[in-house]
Amino acid sequence: MKLIYKYLFIFVAILFSSVSFGQSVHDLRLNEMMIKNIDNFSDEYGRHVPWVEIFNTAYNTVNITGCYLTDDTTGFAAFASKKTDQIPAQWYRIPTDQKMYMPQRSYLVFYLDNSPLFGPFHTNFTPAESNTHYIALISSNGKEILDILEYPAELRDTMRVFGYLVDGVRNPEAFKKGKRADGEIGYLTAFTPASSNVTQVGISKQEKLRRDDPYGIGMAIISMAVVFTALITIFIMLKIFNYVTRRTTQKSKAQEEQKSVQEVAVDNNDNVGANAEEIAAIGTALHLHFGSMHDEESEIITINMPSAHYSPWAQKGLSMKKNPKLK
Amino acid sequence: MIEFFKEGLLQFLSYSGFGNCTWGHIIMIVIGLVFIALGIIKEYEPLLLVPIGFGIVIGNIPFTDGLQVGVYESGSVLNYLYFGVVKGFYPPLIFLGIGAMTDFSALISNPKLILIGAAAQFGIFAAYITALLLGFSPMEAGAIGIIGGADGPTAIFISSKLAPSMMGAIAVSAYSYMALVPVIQPPIMRALTTPQERLIRMRPPRAVSHREKVLFPLLCILLTAFLVPTGLPLLGMLFFGNLLKESGVTKRLANTASGPIVDIVTILIGLTVGCSTQATNFLRPASVLIFVLGAFSFVIATASGVLFVKFFNLFLKGDNKINPLIGNAGVSAVPDAARVSLVEGQKYDKTNFLLMHAMGPNVAGVIGSAVAAGILLSFLY
C-alpha cells in the first residue's frame, strides 16, 4: 500500500510540475501598445505601424508559440467550449520560431499591421480597422485569456503609448473579475518598445524638435552653420595647401633661375637665351614662312606667350559627356 | 470534366497577374515604362532610369500574396536584395565608387569654390521647413528635404533611416530631378544673373601636385568626420575611394571601386528601389507632395548657389571674380550640373569654358550634401 502512495505522490508531483511550467504563459502580459505610429518605432521594413509589446514577467523561459493575439474575442466562448474547431478569423496564432522562446523578464514586439506574410511578428489584424478597443492574448488551447489590454478610444488618434505603468504588474483578484486596479494601466510618458516601461528617459528627439522647433527654422540655421563650418574648415586647409605650394614653387623657381644665370655666366658662347622649345618653335616658324607663298608682310616673327586665360581645360574634348539628344 | 477544367482555369487566373490587377498597378507600370523610355530614347541618366524603371515594372506586377515573390515578402529573392537598401549599405558603396572617380583638383586649386557647395545645401533645409509646414513629421521632412542635395545615394541613405515608407517616392523623385538638371537649372540661372555676369572669365586653375591630392582625402575625412560623425558612412567611403585613386599605388582597388563595385550596386539599388514603389505604397497624396517639395528644394538649391556667388563677388576683385553660372553646380549632381554651367556659359561666350571651374562646387556639393545628411541624422535619428 505504501508503494502505491509513493507512486501516487511521484505522479502528482510530476503532474504539478508540468502544470507549473504550463502556467508560466500566465506570466505573459500585453505590456505596452501604440496605434497611431507616424514616426516612432519601425518594423524591420522601416514601416511605422501599430504594435504591441509582450512582457514575460516570469523568471524562466516561456514559449509563446501557439498562443493567439487578437482584437476581437467574439468567437472565444464557442472556440473555448469546443463548439467549433474553426479558429476565429481575427485571431493570430503565434507561429513556431526560435524567437518565441522568451527568456526571463524579456520583451517581444508584435506589429499589428494585418501583414502576416511579412514575418512571424506581423499579425493578421490591425486595430486601425477594428471597432473594438482592446488587444487580447489567448492561450494556445484557446480556453483562456491570458491578458487583455483595454485602451481608450482616443489612443487611435494620438501618438501616445498605453500599457502597464509598472512592467506587467497587475492585481490578480481584480483581473479575475475583469477589472483593473487603479493606476495599473494608463498612458506612458515614454515610448519604450522592447524595454521596460519604467524609465527615466525623457521625450524622444522628434517630440523635442516638434515642441521646441515646430517650424524647423532653428534646425535649418544650425545645420547650415555646421555645413559652412565643415566646408570653411576644408577651405582653410586648401588655402594653406595653396600657400605652401606657392612658396615651394617660388623657391624652386628662384633656385632654377639662379642656376640658369650661373650656367649662362659659365658658358659665354651660349648667349641666345632661348631654350630648346623656343628654338624649335622659331625654326618651325621660319621653315613654314620661307617654304610657302606669301604676300608682302612685316617679316617679323614673334613668340606670343599664352594669355592669362589660357587653360588646357578649356577644350571641348574635356566635356564630361555629350548633351542629351532632344528628339 | 468541364467543371474541373473551368475550376482549374479560374484558379489559374486568380493566381495570374490579370486576376489581381488594379488601376494602381497599371499606372505604376506605365510610369516605369516612361522611365525606361526617358533613359533609352532621351538618354536622361540611363544608368539610373533604366534599372529604376524596370524595377517599377517588376514591383508592380500583380500577384497573389504568399508566393514569396514580392519585395516586401519575407524570404523572397527581391526581399534579400532590398536588404541593402533597408539597412543602408548600398549608398556608401556607391560613394566609394564616386570617390574613386572624382578628381578634386578643381577644388584644391581654387578653394573658395567649396563655399558654393555649402550654400547650395540651403535647398535641403528650405524644403525641410516647408515639409514641416505641410504637416509632415520632422523625420519625414528631413528625408524629403535631402532631395535638394541632388544626390541619389544620399537620398536613399537618409530616407532608409528617417522615413523608410517614403523611400521609393523620395528616391524616384531625387533621380528624376537629377536627370532633369539640364531642364530645371538653366531658367533659374538666367533669371538670377545679368548678361555682364555671365561673361565673367575665371582665372585658370593652377596645377595641383600629387602630394596635395593624396593629403586632401586624408585631411578632409579627419576634419568632416570629427565635426559630423553621423556622416561617416558616406564621407568615409567617399574619401577612402578618392585616396585609392590618388595614392597611385592602389590602382587595381581604385579600378574595382569605380568600375565593377559601383556598377553592381547601381544595378541592385536601382532595381530594388524601383521594386519598392508598389502601387499600394506609392500612389498616395503624400507621394505627389514629395515630388512637389523635391522640385522646390532643387530650385532653392540652384538659386542659393547662384545668389551666393553674386554675393561673394562683392568681395572679390579682378580675375578673382567667379562666374555666377557655376553657382548651380553647388548641388551635387555630378557632373551634370557642371556640364549645365559649361553649356550656359558658352551660350554667351563660346570661348568661355566653365566646366572645370564648375567641377569645384560640384564636388564640394557632394561633400556638402553628405555633411548635411549627417546633420539631419544627428538631429532626427
XYZ file of C-alpha atoms in Angstrom:
708
model
C 0.000 0.000 0.000
C 2.870 2.360 0.907
C 4.323 1.699 -2.506
C 1.075 2.820 -4.097
C 1.142 6.088 -2.088
C 4.763 6.578 -3.083
C 3.985 6.217 -6.801
C 0.888 8.371 -6.405
C 2.973 11.086 -4.770
C 5.526 10.967 -7.581
C 2.751 11.074 -10.166
C 1.098 14.062 -8.528
C 4.441 15.823 -8.172
C 5.173 15.319 -11.878
C 1.688 16.490 -12.731
C 2.056 19.632 -10.663
C 5.495 20.363 -12.009
C 4.155 20.197 -15.578
C 1.235 22.400 -14.571
C 3.556 24.939 -13.037
C 5.611 25.016 -16.271
C 2.451 25.335 -18.264
C 1.250 28.114 -16.017
C 4.169 30.297 -16.925
C 2.276 31.513 -20.002
C 0.079 33.150 -17.389
C 3.034 35.334 -16.612
C 2.801 36.959 -20.014
C 1.465 40.486 -20.185
C 0.436 42.768 -23.018
C 2.726 45.359 -21.581
C 2.644 48.340 -23.936
C 0.987 49.306 -27.181
C 0.746 52.076 -29.741
C -1.762 52.533 -32.550
C -1.118 55.880 -34.242
C 2.513 55.396 -35.158
C 3.691 58.060 -37.579
C 7.383 58.421 -36.936
C 8.040 56.260 -33.930
C 9.133 52.645 -33.647
C 9.538 50.998 -37.057
C 9.393 47.362 -38.097
C 12.193 45.529 -39.907
C 10.958 47.062 -43.169
C 11.105 50.546 -41.726
C 7.327 50.967 -41.672
C 5.604 52.741 -38.830
C 2.683 50.502 -37.898
C 0.697 49.819 -34.696
C 2.480 47.491 -32.305
C 2.037 45.690 -29.031
C 4.717 44.522 -26.637
C 4.522 41.239 -24.724
C 6.441 41.016 -21.470
C 7.419 37.783 -19.759
C 7.123 38.593 -16.061
C 8.399 35.122 -15.073
C 11.910 34.212 -14.105
C 12.027 31.310 -16.516
C 11.799 30.915 -20.280
C 8.296 30.867 -21.705
C 7.416 29.502 -25.106
C 4.596 31.574 -26.546
C 4.255 29.515 -29.736
C 0.626 28.683 -30.427
C -0.817 31.467 -28.282
C -3.198 33.840 -30.032
C -3.231 37.590 -30.366
C -6.467 39.262 -31.319
C -8.536 42.412 -31.141
C -11.814 40.510 -31.371
C -12.748 37.851 -28.825
C -16.322 37.321 -30.003
C -15.595 33.727 -31.071
C -13.783 32.956 -27.840
C -16.631 31.228 -25.958
C -17.544 28.943 -28.864
C -13.921 28.011 -29.523
C -13.132 27.504 -25.836
C -16.133 25.233 -25.346
C -15.124 23.242 -28.439
C -18.415 24.036 -30.131
C -16.331 24.806 -33.161
C -12.857 23.799 -34.330
C -12.613 26.810 -36.560
C -10.124 29.347 -35.251
C -11.771 32.786 -35.425
C -10.505 34.765 -38.402
C -9.279 37.681 -36.315
C -7.042 35.515 -34.178
C -3.352 35.489 -34.960
C -1.712 32.223 -33.983
C 1.878 32.917 -32.958
C 3.952 30.667 -35.233
C 6.783 28.326 -34.271
C 10.017 30.250 -34.210
C 13.134 30.161 -32.087
C 12.497 33.759 -31.095
C 9.184 32.786 -29.481
C 11.046 31.302 -26.521
C 11.005 34.343 -24.298
C 13.832 34.430 -21.754
C 13.060 35.570 -18.235
C 11.886 39.186 -17.906
C 12.173 39.772 -21.648
C 10.063 41.631 -24.206
C 8.767 40.832 -27.690
C 7.140 43.306 -30.026
C 4.421 42.237 -32.468
C 3.347 44.507 -35.303
C -0.431 44.837 -35.605
C -0.367 45.516 -39.330
C -2.520 42.854 -40.966
C 0.539 41.633 -42.893
C 1.266 38.085 -41.666
C 3.378 37.393 -44.761
C 5.929 39.933 -43.592
C 7.211 37.576 -40.906
C 6.311 35.858 -37.630
C 5.959 39.142 -35.749
C 3.331 40.581 -38.078
C -0.276 39.799 -37.148
C -3.281 39.231 -39.396
C -5.269 42.112 -37.926
C -4.818 45.765 -37.208
C -6.607 47.818 -34.563
C -6.798 50.667 -37.070
C -9.536 48.722 -38.899
C -11.326 47.404 -35.810
C -14.303 48.627 -33.803
C -13.062 47.165 -30.521
C -10.770 48.863 -28.025
C -8.649 46.057 -26.685
C -5.921 43.594 -27.563
C -6.115 40.116 -26.065
C -3.564 37.357 -25.595
C -5.192 33.913 -25.582
C -3.627 30.617 -24.522
C -2.611 28.054 -27.130
C -5.604 25.821 -26.349
C -7.901 28.779 -26.867
C -9.547 28.352 -23.487
C -8.041 31.143 -21.505
C -7.498 34.834 -21.966
C -4.013 35.313 -20.584
C -4.136 39.074 -20.660
C -6.320 41.734 -22.169
C -5.284 45.329 -22.591
C -8.223 47.680 -22.981
C -7.268 51.069 -24.288
C -9.141 54.361 -24.530
C -10.722 55.114 -27.915
C -8.668 58.289 -28.358
C -5.459 56.228 -28.497
C -6.222 55.709 -32.190
C -5.884 59.443 -32.809
C -2.972 60.306 -30.571
C 0.672 59.431 -30.924
C 0.922 58.039 -27.413
C 1.682 54.708 -25.833
C -0.580 52.873 -23.455
C 0.172 49.981 -21.126
C 1.248 48.859 -17.674
C 2.626 51.745 -15.693
C 4.948 49.284 -13.958
C 6.037 46.389 -16.207
C 3.372 43.694 -16.128
C 2.308 44.348 -12.505
C -1.406 43.627 -12.247
C -3.859 42.893 -9.463
C -4.826 39.201 -9.951
C -8.080 39.459 -7.990
C -9.309 42.456 -9.933
C -8.229 40.852 -13.224
C -10.279 37.727 -12.473
C -13.301 39.977 -12.106
C -12.483 41.621 -15.408
C -11.381 44.839 -13.752
C -8.213 46.802 -13.314
C -6.818 48.234 -10.128
C -6.383 51.987 -10.042
C -3.106 53.175 -11.520
C -2.344 49.772 -13.042
C -2.571 50.744 -16.680
C -2.558 54.113 -18.398
C -0.732 56.371 -20.796
C 3.035 56.041 -20.547
C 5.351 59.023 -20.564
C 7.897 57.494 -22.944
C 7.961 55.117 -25.898
C 9.756 52.004 -24.708
C 9.102 49.146 -27.133
C 11.163 46.044 -26.238
C 12.288 47.615 -22.993
C 10.996 48.482 -19.551
C 8.072 50.895 -19.216
C 9.624 52.313 -16.077
C 12.200 54.637 -17.417
C 13.771 57.947 -16.737
C 14.271 58.629 -20.430
C 12.675 61.907 -21.417
C 10.848 62.649 -24.611
C 12.226 61.490 -27.942
C 14.252 63.652 -30.305
C 11.330 64.072 -32.679
C 8.985 65.122 -29.897
C 11.548 67.572 -28.609
C 12.013 69.022 -32.083
C 8.275 69.211 -32.612
C 7.901 71.073 -29.338
C 10.928 73.372 -29.432
C 11.294 73.988 -33.146
C 7.878 73.448 -34.779
C 8.789 75.281 -37.989
C 12.304 73.849 -38.337
C 13.929 77.290 -38.592
C 16.258 76.694 -35.667
C 17.436 73.398 -37.056
C 17.918 74.904 -40.516
C 20.100 77.699 -39.132
C 22.190 75.335 -37.015
C 22.541 72.856 -39.859
C 23.621 75.470 -42.386
C 26.089 76.810 -39.848
C 27.553 73.332 -39.410
C 27.720 72.737 -43.180
C 29.504 76.065 -43.646
C 31.819 75.353 -40.721
C 32.784 71.982 -42.183
C 33.425 73.353 -45.636
C 35.131 76.522 -44.389
C 37.482 74.267 -42.441
C 38.324 72.471 -45.671
C 38.625 75.871 -47.374
C 41.197 76.982 -44.812
C 43.072 73.742 -45.233
C 43.152 74.200 -49.008
C 44.287 77.790 -48.599
C 47.209 76.523 -46.564
C 47.882 73.996 -49.330
C 47.893 76.830 -51.844
C 50.194 78.973 -49.756
C 52.675 76.165 -49.192
C 52.595 75.173 -52.855
C 53.131 78.765 -53.995
C 56.039 79.202 -51.626
C 57.579 75.932 -52.732
C 57.119 76.820 -56.405
C 58.568 80.283 -55.949
C 61.510 78.848 -54.091
C 62.247 76.243 -56.716
C 61.767 78.819 -59.477
C 64.224 81.156 -57.822
C 66.687 78.320 -57.470
C 66.272 77.392 -61.132
C 66.740 80.985 -62.237
C 69.842 81.294 -60.132
C 71.140 78.093 -61.608
C 70.476 79.189 -65.188
C 72.153 82.546 -64.553
C 75.185 80.711 -63.278
C 75.152 78.432 -66.321
C 74.962 81.422 -68.666
C 77.851 83.057 -66.893
C 79.937 79.925 -67.240
C 79.116 79.373 -70.921
C 79.553 82.753 -72.614
C 79.256 81.235 -76.048
C 75.692 80.214 -75.441
C 74.189 83.718 -75.303
C 70.972 83.126 -77.188
C 68.871 82.940 -74.015
C 66.311 80.697 -75.622
C 65.554 77.189 -74.567
C 65.231 74.206 -76.865
C 61.466 74.532 -77.249
C 61.727 78.170 -78.275
C 64.469 77.391 -80.797
C 62.321 74.580 -82.224
C 59.319 76.924 -82.448
C 61.387 79.610 -84.237
C 62.845 77.029 -86.595
C 59.411 75.655 -87.474
C 58.007 79.147 -87.999
C 60.885 80.107 -90.312
C 60.512 76.884 -92.245
C 56.798 77.467 -92.735
C 57.401 81.103 -93.636
C 60.050 80.527 -96.281
C 58.521 77.339 -97.654
C 55.211 78.857 -98.715
C 53.806 81.670 -100.829
C 53.215 84.999 -99.078
C 52.047 88.480 -99.726
C 54.184 91.365 -98.586
C 54.459 91.016 -94.858
C 56.253 92.661 -91.997
C 58.705 89.725 -91.822
C 58.750 89.978 -88.089
C 58.251 86.704 -86.246
C 57.229 86.935 -82.601
C 56.501 84.452 -79.865
C 53.212 85.154 -78.068
C 53.042 83.703 -74.591
C 49.643 82.129 -73.674
C 47.239 84.639 -72.175
C 46.320 84.549 -68.538
C 43.034 82.944 -69.500
C 44.534 80.051 -71.354
C 43.909 76.673 -69.802
C 44.335 73.170 -71.167
C 40.975 72.511 -69.527
C 39.304 74.945 -71.887
C 38.895 72.278 -74.515
C 35.686 70.863 -75.802
C 37.157 67.387 -75.739
C 37.152 67.540 -71.961
C 33.383 67.948 -71.741
C 32.190 65.260 -69.366
C 29.536 63.791 -71.600
C 27.586 64.665 -74.674
C 24.353 66.588 -74.485
C 21.178 64.543 -74.193
C 19.556 64.164 -77.580
C 16.421 66.236 -77.866
C 14.340 64.074 -80.145
C -14.961 17.147 -66.505
C -15.879 20.553 -67.865
C -16.369 21.773 -64.298
C -12.871 20.598 -63.431
C -11.339 22.483 -66.343
C -13.403 25.536 -65.521
C -12.325 25.476 -61.902
C -8.699 24.890 -62.857
C -8.754 27.743 -65.318
C -10.379 30.097 -62.817
C -7.849 29.102 -60.160
C -5.014 29.708 -62.579
C -6.455 33.094 -63.459
C -6.805 34.010 -59.791
C -3.068 33.382 -59.372
C -2.113 35.273 -62.517
C -1.372 38.955 -62.802
C -4.584 39.528 -64.738
C -6.669 38.261 -61.858
C -5.016 40.601 -59.346
C -4.504 43.676 -61.472
C -5.706 47.086 -60.288
C -5.577 50.540 -61.846
C -2.782 51.367 -59.448
C -0.636 48.584 -60.880
C -1.292 49.732 -64.439
C -0.447 53.371 -63.644
C 2.796 52.365 -61.970
C 3.788 50.070 -64.831
C 3.206 52.949 -67.258
C 5.399 55.192 -65.071
C 8.095 52.511 -65.142
C 7.903 52.301 -68.923
C 8.145 56.104 -69.190
C 11.317 55.986 -67.098
C 12.797 53.327 -69.364
C 11.814 55.362 -72.427
C 13.404 58.532 -70.988
C 16.572 56.599 -70.280
C 16.848 54.868 -73.654
C 15.349 57.370 -76.101
C 16.224 60.697 -74.451
C 19.351 59.374 -72.720
C 18.431 61.141 -69.460
C 20.563 59.403 -66.817
C 20.109 55.987 -68.465
C 22.294 54.213 -65.890
C 19.734 55.138 -63.239
C 16.426 55.473 -65.016
C 16.603 52.142 -66.849
C 17.153 49.988 -63.697
C 14.661 52.060 -61.670
C 12.083 51.959 -64.458
C 12.451 48.220 -64.845
C 12.255 47.834 -61.065
C 8.978 49.778 -61.057
C 7.613 47.387 -63.680
C 8.744 44.316 -61.706
C 7.487 45.702 -58.408
C 4.034 46.331 -59.817
C 3.341 43.029 -61.478
C 0.212 41.914 -59.598
C 0.406 38.586 -57.786
C -1.289 36.674 -55.007
C 0.152 37.186 -51.553
C 2.131 34.306 -50.133
C 4.050 33.293 -53.252
C 7.245 34.810 -51.802
C 7.971 36.910 -54.858
C 7.305 40.497 -53.765
C 9.974 42.839 -52.459
C 8.119 43.162 -49.147
C 7.539 39.434 -48.662
C 9.868 37.950 -46.104
C 12.271 35.453 -47.654
C 11.755 36.391 -51.299
C 14.773 36.984 -53.545
C 13.834 40.627 -54.051
C 13.419 40.990 -50.293
C 17.012 39.827 -49.796
C 18.281 42.229 -52.447
C 16.236 45.024 -50.861
C 18.062 44.408 -47.594
C 20.947 46.583 -48.803
C 18.564 49.493 -49.230
C 16.711 48.957 -45.936
C 19.937 48.697 -43.963
C 21.572 51.466 -45.975
C 24.740 49.751 -47.120
C 24.316 50.277 -50.858
C 24.678 54.094 -50.773
C 28.090 54.094 -49.005
C 29.349 51.592 -51.601
C 28.247 53.961 -54.347
C 30.060 56.757 -52.537
C 33.188 54.593 -52.579
C 32.899 54.457 -56.349
C 32.178 58.177 -56.617
C 35.292 58.895 -54.550
C 37.380 56.681 -56.816
C 36.058 58.510 -59.882
C 36.214 62.097 -58.634
C 39.076 64.466 -59.310
C 39.166 67.125 -56.606
C 41.884 69.148 -58.426
C 39.492 71.946 -59.370
C 38.553 72.351 -55.732
C 42.099 72.153 -54.428
C 43.352 74.749 -56.894
C 40.527 77.221 -56.193
C 39.404 76.622 -52.589
C 36.818 79.392 -52.460
C 34.600 77.348 -54.779
C 33.912 74.975 -51.900
C 31.728 77.607 -50.246
C 29.308 77.460 -53.187
C 28.823 73.781 -52.396
C 27.890 74.760 -48.852
C 25.447 77.490 -49.910
C 23.557 75.176 -52.251
C 22.639 72.933 -49.330
C 20.158 75.573 -48.265
C 17.682 73.845 -50.592
C 17.619 70.869 -48.226
C 16.650 72.915 -45.209
C 14.191 75.147 -47.076
C 12.362 72.006 -48.169
C 12.559 70.683 -44.596
C 10.837 73.795 -43.252
C 8.192 73.692 -45.996
C 7.502 69.995 -45.420
C 7.001 70.670 -41.715
C 4.534 73.423 -42.562
C 2.665 70.993 -44.804
C 2.186 68.626 -41.882
C 4.950 66.081 -42.374
C 6.673 64.811 -39.243
C 10.258 66.035 -38.600
C 11.732 62.716 -39.750
C 9.694 62.673 -42.936
C 10.500 66.330 -43.580
C 14.224 65.615 -43.213
C 14.017 62.721 -45.654
C 12.110 64.836 -48.176
C 14.475 67.791 -47.785
C 17.516 65.730 -48.749
C 16.170 65.575 -52.326
C 17.529 69.137 -52.588
C 21.028 67.735 -52.172
C 20.570 66.240 -55.669
C 22.367 63.131 -54.601
C 20.554 59.846 -55.176
C 22.594 57.609 -52.834
C 22.394 60.188 -50.028
C 18.627 60.500 -50.501
C 18.238 56.720 -50.255
C 20.568 56.508 -47.258
C 18.709 59.195 -45.335
C 15.196 58.084 -46.242
C 16.017 54.471 -45.322
C 16.824 55.748 -41.839
C 14.281 58.520 -41.358
C 11.236 57.622 -43.445
C 11.562 54.157 -44.980
C 7.940 54.090 -46.031
C 8.611 57.095 -48.284
C 11.908 55.859 -49.653
C 10.520 54.793 -53.021
C 8.926 58.147 -53.709
C 11.968 60.074 -52.429
C 14.475 58.041 -54.451
C 12.437 58.226 -57.636
C 11.919 61.951 -57.096
C 15.638 62.588 -56.455
C 16.774 60.632 -59.502
C 14.085 62.181 -61.703
C 15.188 65.698 -60.844
C 18.855 64.755 -61.236
C 18.018 63.565 -64.737
C 16.176 66.815 -65.363
C 19.025 69.079 -64.203
C 19.585 70.381 -67.782
C 15.913 71.362 -67.902
C 15.354 72.745 -64.387
C 18.517 74.739 -63.768
C 19.116 76.970 -66.843
C 15.984 79.161 -66.448
C 16.865 79.821 -62.807
C 20.463 80.639 -63.722
C 19.370 83.045 -66.448
C 16.764 84.691 -64.239
C 19.240 85.433 -61.462
C 22.223 86.684 -63.494
C 22.927 89.735 -65.640
C 24.492 89.488 -69.152
C 27.713 91.029 -67.816
C 27.965 88.483 -65.034
C 27.535 85.599 -67.466
C 30.600 86.797 -69.380
C 32.958 86.745 -66.409
C 36.088 84.809 -67.223
C 37.700 82.998 -64.376
C 41.378 82.609 -63.768
C 42.630 79.218 -64.961
C 43.254 76.806 -62.122
C 46.812 76.070 -61.121
C 48.405 72.663 -61.417
C 47.811 70.515 -58.343
C 50.618 68.342 -57.030
C 50.323 64.651 -56.285
C 51.095 65.301 -52.629
C 48.139 67.698 -52.339
C 45.816 65.197 -53.971
C 46.858 62.466 -51.542
C 46.635 64.686 -48.476
C 43.221 66.066 -49.459
C 41.078 62.965 -48.688
C 43.023 62.210 -45.531
C 42.635 65.677 -44.067
C 39.055 66.033 -45.269
C 37.864 62.863 -43.591
C 39.515 63.922 -40.349
C 38.003 67.399 -40.472
C 34.483 66.481 -41.550
C 34.018 63.222 -39.649
C 35.134 64.771 -36.369
C 32.581 67.519 -36.928
C 29.714 65.318 -38.147
C 30.396 61.669 -37.200
C 26.921 60.639 -38.368
C 28.032 61.341 -41.924
C 30.842 58.818 -41.566
C 29.370 56.039 -43.729
C 29.102 58.388 -46.697
C 32.085 60.669 -46.116
C 34.362 57.818 -45.061
C 33.667 55.838 -48.207
C 33.878 58.922 -50.436
C 37.325 59.924 -49.220
C 38.542 56.339 -48.996
C 37.637 55.848 -52.663
C 39.432 59.076 -53.514
C 42.550 58.017 -51.626
C 42.600 54.742 -53.567
C 42.538 56.779 -56.774
C 45.065 59.437 -55.834
C 47.574 57.355 -53.920
C 48.784 55.905 -57.196
C 49.727 52.608 -55.578
C 46.250 51.055 -55.362
C 45.235 51.342 -58.964
C 43.588 47.909 -59.011
C 41.444 48.707 -55.978
C 40.509 52.103 -57.409
C 39.537 50.493 -60.694
C 37.395 47.922 -58.891
C 35.712 50.572 -56.729
C 34.995 52.876 -59.644
C 34.033 50.077 -62.024
C 32.617 46.700 -61.003
C 31.537 47.655 -57.461
C 29.716 50.813 -58.428
C 28.123 49.079 -61.418
C 26.863 46.140 -59.361
C 25.496 48.351 -56.610
C 23.897 50.720 -59.120
C 22.061 47.779 -60.674
C 20.910 46.447 -57.291
C 19.926 49.799 -55.822
C 18.125 50.952 -58.961
C 16.195 47.745 -59.383
C 15.162 47.321 -55.752
C 14.255 50.964 -55.224
C 12.102 50.686 -58.314
C 10.532 47.499 -56.940
C 9.732 49.222 -53.666
C 7.352 51.622 -55.426
C 4.428 49.241 -55.249
C 1.188 50.930 -56.181
C -0.230 50.479 -52.691
C 2.721 52.350 -51.159
C 3.447 54.798 -53.918
C 0.133 56.086 -55.263
C -0.741 58.307 -52.346
C -1.263 62.055 -52.000
C 1.935 62.162 -49.942
C 3.944 60.976 -52.969
C 2.652 63.905 -55.033
C 3.653 66.281 -52.241
C 7.096 64.664 -52.113
C 7.548 65.339 -55.832
C 6.436 68.950 -55.439
C 8.712 69.503 -52.444
C 11.576 67.811 -54.279
C 11.232 70.222 -57.184
C 11.021 73.122 -54.757
C 14.187 72.086 -52.928
C 16.003 71.676 -56.244
C 15.008 75.174 -57.337
C 16.037 76.683 -53.994
C 19.366 74.821 -54.023
C 20.176 76.096 -57.519
C 19.101 79.647 -56.693
C 21.082 79.616 -53.437
C 24.258 78.614 -55.263
C 23.873 81.315 -57.919
C 22.929 84.052 -55.442
C 25.780 83.105 -53.136
C 28.270 83.570 -55.981
C 26.812 87.003 -56.727
C 27.139 87.901 -53.073
C 30.657 86.501 -52.899
C 31.668 88.541 -55.942
C 31.019 91.734 -53.973
C 34.185 90.934 -52.024
C 36.297 89.761 -54.957
C 38.235 91.824 -57.441
C 39.651 91.454 -60.946
C 40.125 87.970 -62.281
C 39.358 86.536 -58.851
C 35.661 87.037 -59.570
C 33.515 83.966 -60.058
C 31.088 83.485 -62.900
C 27.687 83.031 -61.216
C 26.746 80.498 -63.866
C 28.767 77.952 -61.893
C 26.626 78.562 -58.787
C 24.122 75.950 -59.896
C 26.823 73.291 -59.674
C 26.743 73.532 -55.879
C 24.114 70.799 -55.950
C 25.899 67.517 -56.104
C 24.523 66.123 -59.355
C 27.987 65.235 -60.657
C 28.858 66.034 -63.409
C 25.577 67.072 -64.980
C 25.247 70.311 -63.033
C 28.793 71.297 -64.040
C 28.021 70.498 -67.645
C 24.961 72.766 -67.460
C 27.299 75.596 -66.343
C 29.526 74.946 -69.355
C 26.644 74.855 -71.821
C 25.020 78.001 -70.396
C 28.343 79.862 -70.280
C 29.052 79.078 -73.922
C 25.709 80.451 -74.986
C 27.055 83.916 -74.129
C 30.749 83.426 -74.880
C 31.818 80.489 -76.959
C 35.398 80.723 -75.722
C 34.488 80.696 -72.047
C 34.942 77.156 -70.759
C 33.408 76.904 -67.300
C 33.404 73.130 -66.989
C 36.416 72.614 -64.761
C 35.603 75.696 -62.690
C 32.115 74.281 -62.126
C 33.538 70.917 -61.124
C 34.862 72.628 -57.974
C 31.458 73.492 -56.462
C 30.062 70.285 -57.919
C 32.356 68.006 -55.915
C 32.033 70.391 -52.967
C 28.301 69.756 -53.250
C 28.925 66.027 -52.820
C 30.822 66.717 -49.595
C 28.251 69.314 -48.516
C 25.248 67.050 -49.033
C 26.955 64.211 -47.157
C 27.662 66.597 -44.277
C 24.061 67.855 -44.377
C 22.850 64.249 -44.327
C 24.965 63.602 -41.258
C 23.488 66.642 -39.525
C 19.932 65.516 -40.318
C 20.706 62.115 -38.858
C 22.220 63.564 -35.717
C 19.144 65.767 -35.197
C 16.410 63.359 -36.155
C 17.573 59.750 -35.898
